[in-house]
Short mmCIF file of N, CA and C and ligand atoms in Angstrom, two decimals:
data_model
loop_
_atom_site.label_atom_id
_atom_site.label_comp_id
_atom_site.label_asym_id
_atom_site.label_seq_id
_atom_site.Cartn_x
_atom_site.Cartn_y
_atom_site.Cartn_z
N MET C 1 213.96 19.81 -17.23
CA MET C 1 214.49 20.77 -16.26
C MET C 1 215.62 20.14 -15.46
N GLU C 2 216.67 20.88 -15.23
CA GLU C 2 217.81 20.33 -14.49
C GLU C 2 217.48 20.26 -12.99
N THR C 3 217.90 19.19 -12.36
CA THR C 3 217.63 19.04 -10.93
C THR C 3 218.62 19.89 -10.15
N ALA C 4 218.12 20.53 -9.08
CA ALA C 4 219.01 21.33 -8.22
C ALA C 4 219.97 20.40 -7.49
N SER C 5 221.05 20.95 -6.97
CA SER C 5 221.99 20.16 -6.17
C SER C 5 221.28 19.72 -4.88
N PRO C 6 221.78 18.65 -4.22
CA PRO C 6 221.19 18.25 -2.94
C PRO C 6 221.11 19.42 -1.96
N SER C 7 222.17 20.21 -1.86
CA SER C 7 222.16 21.29 -0.86
C SER C 7 221.09 22.33 -1.18
N ARG C 8 220.93 22.67 -2.44
CA ARG C 8 219.92 23.70 -2.78
C ARG C 8 218.52 23.21 -2.48
N LEU C 9 218.30 21.97 -2.86
CA LEU C 9 216.98 21.37 -2.64
C LEU C 9 216.64 21.33 -1.14
N LEU C 10 217.59 20.83 -0.35
CA LEU C 10 217.30 20.59 1.08
C LEU C 10 217.35 21.90 1.87
N GLU C 11 218.23 22.82 1.49
CA GLU C 11 218.27 24.12 2.18
C GLU C 11 217.01 24.92 1.90
N ASP C 12 216.48 24.79 0.70
CA ASP C 12 215.21 25.44 0.38
C ASP C 12 214.10 24.88 1.27
N GLN C 13 214.11 23.57 1.49
CA GLN C 13 213.12 22.98 2.40
C GLN C 13 213.31 23.51 3.81
N HIS C 14 214.56 23.60 4.29
CA HIS C 14 214.80 24.18 5.63
C HIS C 14 214.14 25.55 5.74
N ARG C 15 214.36 26.40 4.74
CA ARG C 15 213.84 27.78 4.80
C ARG C 15 212.32 27.78 4.85
N ARG C 16 211.70 26.93 4.03
CA ARG C 16 210.23 26.89 3.98
C ARG C 16 209.65 26.38 5.29
N ILE C 17 210.27 25.36 5.87
CA ILE C 17 209.80 24.81 7.15
C ILE C 17 209.94 25.87 8.24
N ASP C 18 211.12 26.50 8.32
CA ASP C 18 211.35 27.55 9.33
C ASP C 18 210.31 28.66 9.22
N GLN C 19 210.02 29.06 7.99
CA GLN C 19 209.08 30.17 7.78
C GLN C 19 207.69 29.83 8.30
N GLY C 20 207.27 28.60 8.05
CA GLY C 20 205.94 28.17 8.53
C GLY C 20 205.84 28.25 10.04
N LEU C 21 206.93 27.85 10.73
CA LEU C 21 206.95 27.91 12.20
C LEU C 21 207.02 29.36 12.67
N GLN C 22 207.88 30.15 12.00
CA GLN C 22 208.05 31.56 12.38
C GLN C 22 206.73 32.32 12.25
N ASP C 23 205.96 32.01 11.22
CA ASP C 23 204.68 32.71 11.02
C ASP C 23 203.74 32.46 12.20
N ILE C 24 203.73 31.22 12.71
CA ILE C 24 202.88 30.92 13.88
C ILE C 24 203.38 31.71 15.09
N ILE C 25 204.70 31.72 15.29
CA ILE C 25 205.29 32.44 16.43
C ILE C 25 204.95 33.93 16.33
N ASP C 26 204.95 34.46 15.11
CA ASP C 26 204.65 35.87 14.90
C ASP C 26 203.15 36.17 14.92
N GLY C 27 202.34 35.14 15.06
CA GLY C 27 200.89 35.35 15.08
C GLY C 27 200.31 35.58 13.69
N ALA C 28 201.07 35.21 12.66
CA ALA C 28 200.63 35.49 11.29
C ALA C 28 200.30 34.21 10.52
N GLY C 29 200.39 33.07 11.18
CA GLY C 29 200.22 31.80 10.45
C GLY C 29 198.81 31.26 10.57
N SER C 30 198.57 30.17 9.86
CA SER C 30 197.29 29.47 9.95
C SER C 30 197.58 27.99 10.16
N LEU C 31 196.57 27.26 10.65
CA LEU C 31 196.74 25.82 10.84
C LEU C 31 197.06 25.12 9.52
N ALA C 32 196.44 25.59 8.45
CA ALA C 32 196.67 24.94 7.14
C ALA C 32 198.13 25.10 6.71
N ARG C 33 198.66 26.29 6.88
CA ARG C 33 200.07 26.53 6.51
C ARG C 33 201.02 25.77 7.43
N LEU C 34 200.70 25.75 8.72
CA LEU C 34 201.54 25.01 9.67
C LEU C 34 201.53 23.53 9.31
N SER C 35 200.36 23.03 8.99
CA SER C 35 200.23 21.63 8.63
C SER C 35 201.09 21.30 7.40
N GLU C 36 201.12 22.21 6.43
CA GLU C 36 201.98 22.02 5.24
C GLU C 36 203.45 21.99 5.64
N SER C 37 203.85 22.90 6.53
CA SER C 37 205.25 22.94 6.96
C SER C 37 205.64 21.67 7.70
N LEU C 38 204.74 21.17 8.53
CA LEU C 38 205.03 19.95 9.29
C LEU C 38 205.12 18.74 8.36
N ALA C 39 204.24 18.71 7.35
CA ALA C 39 204.29 17.61 6.38
C ALA C 39 205.61 17.67 5.60
N LEU C 40 206.03 18.90 5.26
CA LEU C 40 207.30 19.05 4.55
C LEU C 40 208.47 18.62 5.45
N LEU C 41 208.38 18.95 6.73
CA LEU C 41 209.44 18.54 7.67
C LEU C 41 209.52 17.01 7.76
N CYS C 42 208.38 16.34 7.85
CA CYS C 42 208.40 14.87 7.90
C CYS C 42 209.01 14.29 6.63
N LEU C 43 208.60 14.82 5.48
CA LEU C 43 209.16 14.36 4.20
C LEU C 43 210.67 14.60 4.17
N HIS C 44 211.08 15.75 4.67
CA HIS C 44 212.49 16.14 4.69
C HIS C 44 213.30 15.17 5.56
N LEU C 45 212.79 14.86 6.74
CA LEU C 45 213.50 13.93 7.64
C LEU C 45 213.58 12.55 7.00
N TYR C 46 212.49 12.15 6.35
CA TYR C 46 212.48 10.85 5.65
C TYR C 46 213.55 10.84 4.54
N ALA C 47 213.55 11.88 3.71
CA ALA C 47 214.49 11.93 2.59
C ALA C 47 215.93 11.90 3.11
N GLU C 48 216.17 12.61 4.21
CA GLU C 48 217.52 12.59 4.78
C GLU C 48 217.89 11.20 5.28
N GLU C 49 217.03 10.64 6.13
CA GLU C 49 217.40 9.39 6.79
C GLU C 49 217.43 8.20 5.83
N GLU C 50 216.54 8.20 4.83
CA GLU C 50 216.44 7.01 3.98
C GLU C 50 217.21 7.15 2.67
N ILE C 51 217.44 8.39 2.22
CA ILE C 51 218.07 8.56 0.89
C ILE C 51 219.44 9.22 1.01
N LEU C 52 219.53 10.28 1.79
CA LEU C 52 220.78 11.05 1.86
C LEU C 52 221.83 10.41 2.78
N PHE C 53 221.39 10.02 3.97
CA PHE C 53 222.38 9.60 4.97
C PHE C 53 223.09 8.28 4.63
N PRO C 54 222.40 7.27 4.07
CA PRO C 54 223.12 6.01 3.83
C PRO C 54 224.40 6.15 2.99
N PRO C 55 224.37 6.87 1.85
CA PRO C 55 225.63 7.00 1.11
C PRO C 55 226.66 7.86 1.85
N LEU C 56 226.20 8.80 2.69
CA LEU C 56 227.16 9.62 3.45
C LEU C 56 227.82 8.77 4.54
N GLU C 57 227.02 7.91 5.17
CA GLU C 57 227.60 6.99 6.16
C GLU C 57 228.62 6.08 5.49
N ALA C 58 228.25 5.60 4.31
CA ALA C 58 229.16 4.69 3.59
C ALA C 58 230.45 5.39 3.21
N SER C 59 230.38 6.73 3.07
CA SER C 59 231.60 7.47 2.72
C SER C 59 232.41 7.82 3.96
N GLY C 60 231.95 7.42 5.15
CA GLY C 60 232.74 7.60 6.36
C GLY C 60 232.19 8.60 7.37
N LEU C 61 231.08 9.27 7.04
CA LEU C 61 230.55 10.31 7.94
C LEU C 61 229.58 9.71 8.97
N THR C 62 229.99 8.64 9.61
CA THR C 62 229.06 7.95 10.51
C THR C 62 228.70 8.80 11.74
N MET C 63 229.68 9.47 12.34
CA MET C 63 229.38 10.22 13.56
C MET C 63 228.48 11.43 13.29
N PRO C 64 228.79 12.28 12.27
CA PRO C 64 227.86 13.38 11.98
C PRO C 64 226.45 12.89 11.65
N VAL C 65 226.33 11.79 10.93
CA VAL C 65 225.00 11.25 10.61
C VAL C 65 224.30 10.80 11.88
N PHE C 66 225.03 10.17 12.79
CA PHE C 66 224.45 9.73 14.05
C PHE C 66 223.91 10.93 14.84
N VAL C 67 224.69 12.00 14.90
CA VAL C 67 224.26 13.20 15.65
C VAL C 67 222.99 13.78 15.03
N MET C 68 222.94 13.83 13.69
CA MET C 68 221.75 14.37 13.02
C MET C 68 220.52 13.50 13.31
N LYS C 69 220.71 12.18 13.27
CA LYS C 69 219.57 11.28 13.54
C LYS C 69 219.08 11.42 14.98
N ARG C 70 220.04 11.60 15.89
CA ARG C 70 219.65 11.78 17.30
C ARG C 70 218.83 13.07 17.46
N GLU C 71 219.25 14.12 16.76
CA GLU C 71 218.50 15.38 16.85
C GLU C 71 217.13 15.26 16.19
N HIS C 72 217.04 14.51 15.09
CA HIS C 72 215.71 14.25 14.51
C HIS C 72 214.81 13.58 15.56
N GLY C 73 215.38 12.62 16.29
CA GLY C 73 214.61 11.92 17.32
C GLY C 73 214.15 12.86 18.42
N GLN C 74 214.97 13.88 18.72
CA GLN C 74 214.59 14.86 19.74
C GLN C 74 213.44 15.76 19.25
N MET C 75 213.41 16.03 17.94
CA MET C 75 212.33 16.87 17.38
C MET C 75 211.03 16.11 17.25
N TRP C 76 211.12 14.80 17.09
CA TRP C 76 209.99 14.00 16.64
C TRP C 76 208.72 14.16 17.50
N PRO C 77 208.82 14.10 18.86
CA PRO C 77 207.60 14.25 19.67
C PRO C 77 206.90 15.59 19.43
N LEU C 78 207.67 16.66 19.27
CA LEU C 78 207.07 17.98 19.00
C LEU C 78 206.37 17.98 17.64
N VAL C 79 207.01 17.35 16.65
CA VAL C 79 206.41 17.29 15.31
C VAL C 79 205.09 16.52 15.39
N GLN C 80 205.09 15.41 16.14
CA GLN C 80 203.87 14.60 16.26
C GLN C 80 202.77 15.38 16.99
N ASP C 81 203.14 16.04 18.10
CA ASP C 81 202.15 16.80 18.87
C ASP C 81 201.54 17.93 18.03
N LEU C 82 202.41 18.65 17.32
CA LEU C 82 201.91 19.77 16.50
C LEU C 82 201.03 19.26 15.36
N THR C 83 201.42 18.14 14.76
CA THR C 83 200.61 17.58 13.67
C THR C 83 199.24 17.18 14.19
N ALA C 84 199.21 16.57 15.37
CA ALA C 84 197.92 16.18 15.96
C ALA C 84 197.09 17.42 16.26
N ALA C 85 197.74 18.47 16.76
CA ALA C 85 197.02 19.71 17.08
C ALA C 85 196.42 20.34 15.82
N CYS C 86 197.14 20.26 14.71
CA CYS C 86 196.60 20.80 13.45
C CYS C 86 195.33 20.05 13.08
N GLY C 87 195.31 18.75 13.33
CA GLY C 87 194.14 17.94 13.00
C GLY C 87 192.95 18.25 13.88
N SER C 88 193.20 18.72 15.12
CA SER C 88 192.07 18.95 16.02
C SER C 88 191.53 20.38 15.92
N ALA C 89 192.18 21.21 15.10
CA ALA C 89 191.65 22.53 14.72
C ALA C 89 191.30 23.43 15.91
N GLY C 90 192.14 23.43 16.94
CA GLY C 90 191.96 24.37 18.06
C GLY C 90 192.53 25.73 17.70
N PRO C 91 192.57 26.67 18.67
CA PRO C 91 193.12 28.00 18.39
C PRO C 91 194.62 27.93 18.10
N VAL C 92 195.01 28.60 17.03
CA VAL C 92 196.38 28.46 16.53
C VAL C 92 197.41 29.05 17.50
N ASP C 93 197.00 30.09 18.28
CA ASP C 93 198.00 30.73 19.15
C ASP C 93 198.42 29.84 20.32
N THR C 94 197.68 28.77 20.61
CA THR C 94 198.10 27.85 21.67
C THR C 94 199.29 27.00 21.22
N LEU C 95 199.65 27.07 19.93
CA LEU C 95 200.75 26.25 19.40
C LEU C 95 202.06 27.02 19.33
N GLN C 96 202.02 28.29 19.77
CA GLN C 96 203.22 29.13 19.62
C GLN C 96 204.42 28.58 20.38
N ASN C 97 204.20 28.11 21.61
CA ASN C 97 205.34 27.62 22.39
C ASN C 97 205.98 26.39 21.76
N ASP C 98 205.16 25.45 21.32
CA ASP C 98 205.71 24.26 20.67
C ASP C 98 206.43 24.63 19.37
N CYS C 99 205.87 25.58 18.62
CA CYS C 99 206.53 26.01 17.37
C CYS C 99 207.87 26.66 17.69
N ARG C 100 207.90 27.45 18.76
CA ARG C 100 209.15 28.12 19.14
C ARG C 100 210.20 27.08 19.54
N GLU C 101 209.77 26.09 20.29
CA GLU C 101 210.70 25.04 20.74
C GLU C 101 211.24 24.24 19.55
N LEU C 102 210.35 23.90 18.61
CA LEU C 102 210.78 23.14 17.43
C LEU C 102 211.72 23.99 16.57
N LEU C 103 211.39 25.26 16.40
CA LEU C 103 212.25 26.13 15.60
C LEU C 103 213.64 26.27 16.24
N GLN C 104 213.68 26.33 17.58
CA GLN C 104 214.99 26.40 18.26
C GLN C 104 215.82 25.15 17.99
N LEU C 105 215.18 23.99 18.02
CA LEU C 105 215.90 22.74 17.73
C LEU C 105 216.42 22.76 16.29
N LEU C 106 215.59 23.25 15.37
CA LEU C 106 216.00 23.29 13.96
C LEU C 106 217.14 24.28 13.75
N GLN C 107 217.12 25.37 14.52
CA GLN C 107 218.16 26.39 14.33
C GLN C 107 219.52 25.92 14.85
N ILE C 108 219.50 24.91 15.73
CA ILE C 108 220.76 24.30 16.16
C ILE C 108 221.18 23.22 15.16
N HIS C 109 220.19 22.49 14.68
CA HIS C 109 220.42 21.33 13.80
C HIS C 109 220.84 21.74 12.38
N ASN C 110 220.06 22.64 11.78
CA ASN C 110 220.21 22.89 10.34
C ASN C 110 221.58 23.43 9.92
N PRO C 111 222.16 24.40 10.65
CA PRO C 111 223.46 24.92 10.18
C PRO C 111 224.54 23.84 10.16
N LYS C 112 224.55 22.96 11.17
CA LYS C 112 225.56 21.87 11.19
C LYS C 112 225.33 20.94 10.00
N GLU C 113 224.07 20.64 9.78
CA GLU C 113 223.73 19.71 8.69
C GLU C 113 224.12 20.31 7.34
N GLU C 114 223.83 21.61 7.18
CA GLU C 114 224.14 22.26 5.90
C GLU C 114 225.64 22.30 5.67
N GLN C 115 226.39 22.67 6.73
CA GLN C 115 227.83 22.85 6.55
C GLN C 115 228.57 21.54 6.35
N ILE C 116 228.16 20.51 7.07
CA ILE C 116 228.91 19.26 7.01
C ILE C 116 228.30 18.28 6.02
N LEU C 117 227.02 17.97 6.20
CA LEU C 117 226.45 16.87 5.43
C LEU C 117 225.98 17.30 4.03
N TYR C 118 225.40 18.49 3.91
CA TYR C 118 224.96 18.89 2.57
C TYR C 118 226.17 19.21 1.68
N ALA C 119 227.21 19.77 2.28
CA ALA C 119 228.42 20.03 1.49
C ALA C 119 228.99 18.70 1.00
N ALA C 120 228.99 17.69 1.87
CA ALA C 120 229.48 16.37 1.46
C ALA C 120 228.54 15.75 0.41
N ALA C 121 227.25 15.99 0.55
CA ALA C 121 226.28 15.44 -0.41
C ALA C 121 226.51 16.04 -1.80
N ASP C 122 226.81 17.33 -1.85
CA ASP C 122 227.08 17.95 -3.15
C ASP C 122 228.32 17.35 -3.79
N ARG C 123 229.33 17.09 -2.98
CA ARG C 123 230.55 16.45 -3.52
C ARG C 123 230.23 15.05 -4.03
N LEU C 124 229.43 14.34 -3.25
CA LEU C 124 229.06 12.97 -3.63
C LEU C 124 228.25 12.98 -4.94
N ALA C 125 227.32 13.94 -5.05
CA ALA C 125 226.45 14.00 -6.23
C ALA C 125 227.24 14.33 -7.49
N ALA C 126 228.42 14.93 -7.30
CA ALA C 126 229.27 15.25 -8.45
C ALA C 126 229.97 14.00 -8.98
N ASP C 127 229.95 12.92 -8.20
CA ASP C 127 230.54 11.64 -8.60
C ASP C 127 229.51 10.89 -9.47
N PRO C 128 229.91 10.43 -10.65
CA PRO C 128 228.94 9.78 -11.54
C PRO C 128 228.21 8.61 -10.88
N ASP C 129 228.85 7.94 -9.91
CA ASP C 129 228.18 6.81 -9.23
C ASP C 129 226.97 7.27 -8.41
N HIS C 130 226.97 8.54 -8.02
CA HIS C 130 225.87 9.06 -7.18
C HIS C 130 225.14 10.20 -7.87
N GLY C 131 225.24 10.24 -9.20
CA GLY C 131 224.68 11.34 -9.97
C GLY C 131 223.18 11.51 -9.81
N SER C 132 222.49 10.44 -9.39
CA SER C 132 221.02 10.52 -9.28
C SER C 132 220.56 10.89 -7.87
N LEU C 133 221.50 11.26 -6.99
CA LEU C 133 221.13 11.55 -5.59
C LEU C 133 220.09 12.68 -5.49
N ALA C 134 220.35 13.78 -6.19
CA ALA C 134 219.43 14.92 -6.10
C ALA C 134 218.05 14.54 -6.63
N GLN C 135 218.03 13.79 -7.73
CA GLN C 135 216.73 13.37 -8.28
C GLN C 135 215.98 12.47 -7.31
N ALA C 136 216.73 11.58 -6.64
CA ALA C 136 216.09 10.68 -5.67
C ALA C 136 215.53 11.49 -4.50
N LEU C 137 216.25 12.52 -4.08
CA LEU C 137 215.76 13.37 -2.98
C LEU C 137 214.49 14.10 -3.40
N GLU C 138 214.51 14.59 -4.63
CA GLU C 138 213.38 15.36 -5.14
C GLU C 138 212.15 14.47 -5.31
N ALA C 139 212.37 13.22 -5.66
CA ALA C 139 211.26 12.30 -5.93
C ALA C 139 210.73 11.63 -4.66
N ALA C 140 211.34 11.90 -3.50
CA ALA C 140 210.96 11.21 -2.26
C ALA C 140 209.49 11.46 -1.94
N ARG C 141 208.79 10.42 -1.53
CA ARG C 141 207.40 10.51 -1.05
C ARG C 141 207.34 9.81 0.29
N LEU C 142 206.72 10.46 1.26
CA LEU C 142 206.71 9.93 2.62
C LEU C 142 205.81 8.70 2.73
N PRO C 143 206.36 7.54 3.14
CA PRO C 143 205.48 6.37 3.34
C PRO C 143 204.57 6.59 4.55
N HIS C 144 203.34 6.11 4.45
CA HIS C 144 202.39 6.26 5.55
C HIS C 144 202.95 5.59 6.81
N GLY C 145 202.89 6.31 7.92
CA GLY C 145 203.29 5.72 9.20
C GLY C 145 204.79 5.70 9.45
N TRP C 146 205.57 6.34 8.56
CA TRP C 146 207.02 6.36 8.77
C TRP C 146 207.37 7.13 10.04
N ALA C 147 208.37 6.66 10.79
CA ALA C 147 208.89 7.40 11.95
C ALA C 147 210.41 7.43 11.84
N CYS C 148 211.02 8.49 12.33
CA CYS C 148 212.46 8.60 12.21
C CYS C 148 213.13 7.53 13.09
N ALA C 149 214.38 7.23 12.74
CA ALA C 149 215.06 6.06 13.32
C ALA C 149 215.19 6.17 14.84
N MET C 150 215.42 7.37 15.36
CA MET C 150 215.64 7.51 16.80
C MET C 150 214.45 8.18 17.50
N ALA C 151 213.27 8.00 16.95
CA ALA C 151 212.05 8.49 17.62
C ALA C 151 211.92 7.78 18.97
N PRO C 152 211.60 8.53 20.04
CA PRO C 152 211.42 7.88 21.34
C PRO C 152 210.23 6.91 21.29
N ARG C 153 210.36 5.80 21.97
CA ARG C 153 209.26 4.81 21.95
C ARG C 153 208.39 4.93 23.17
FE1 FE2 U 1 218.15 16.81 9.48
FE1 FE2 U 2 217.68 18.94 7.05
#
């Protein structure tokens, strides 16, 4: 099977993550589904920071990458809190505010990332030297205990 372009792969993840949060906000979600969305978000941030961003930085996009990493760091405490809440199995509607806040951060972050960095990633992946970028993104597995580079300490 042919691997999707970096943008298709990562934009599809954006949509799935957003939907999981939106379902909770709408009162239609479950802890299990939210937990899946949060796990996908962590994997997504890992794949971006460890696989996607280094070659983009090397190609000169240091400032846009820095801004994206800073925004990941701003999301991180909410992602951690929501993940912990999923584990403690309390009432799902108490998570609506945190989900709304996280979704708002993503709605500011994702369009910039898609327009600038994913477009650049697709151009890079068209270069034979970086032809395996999409496959590497698809094969990413989150290491246990990973935290994003600008997570608050
Ligand atoms: Fe991102
Ligand atoms: Fe992203």
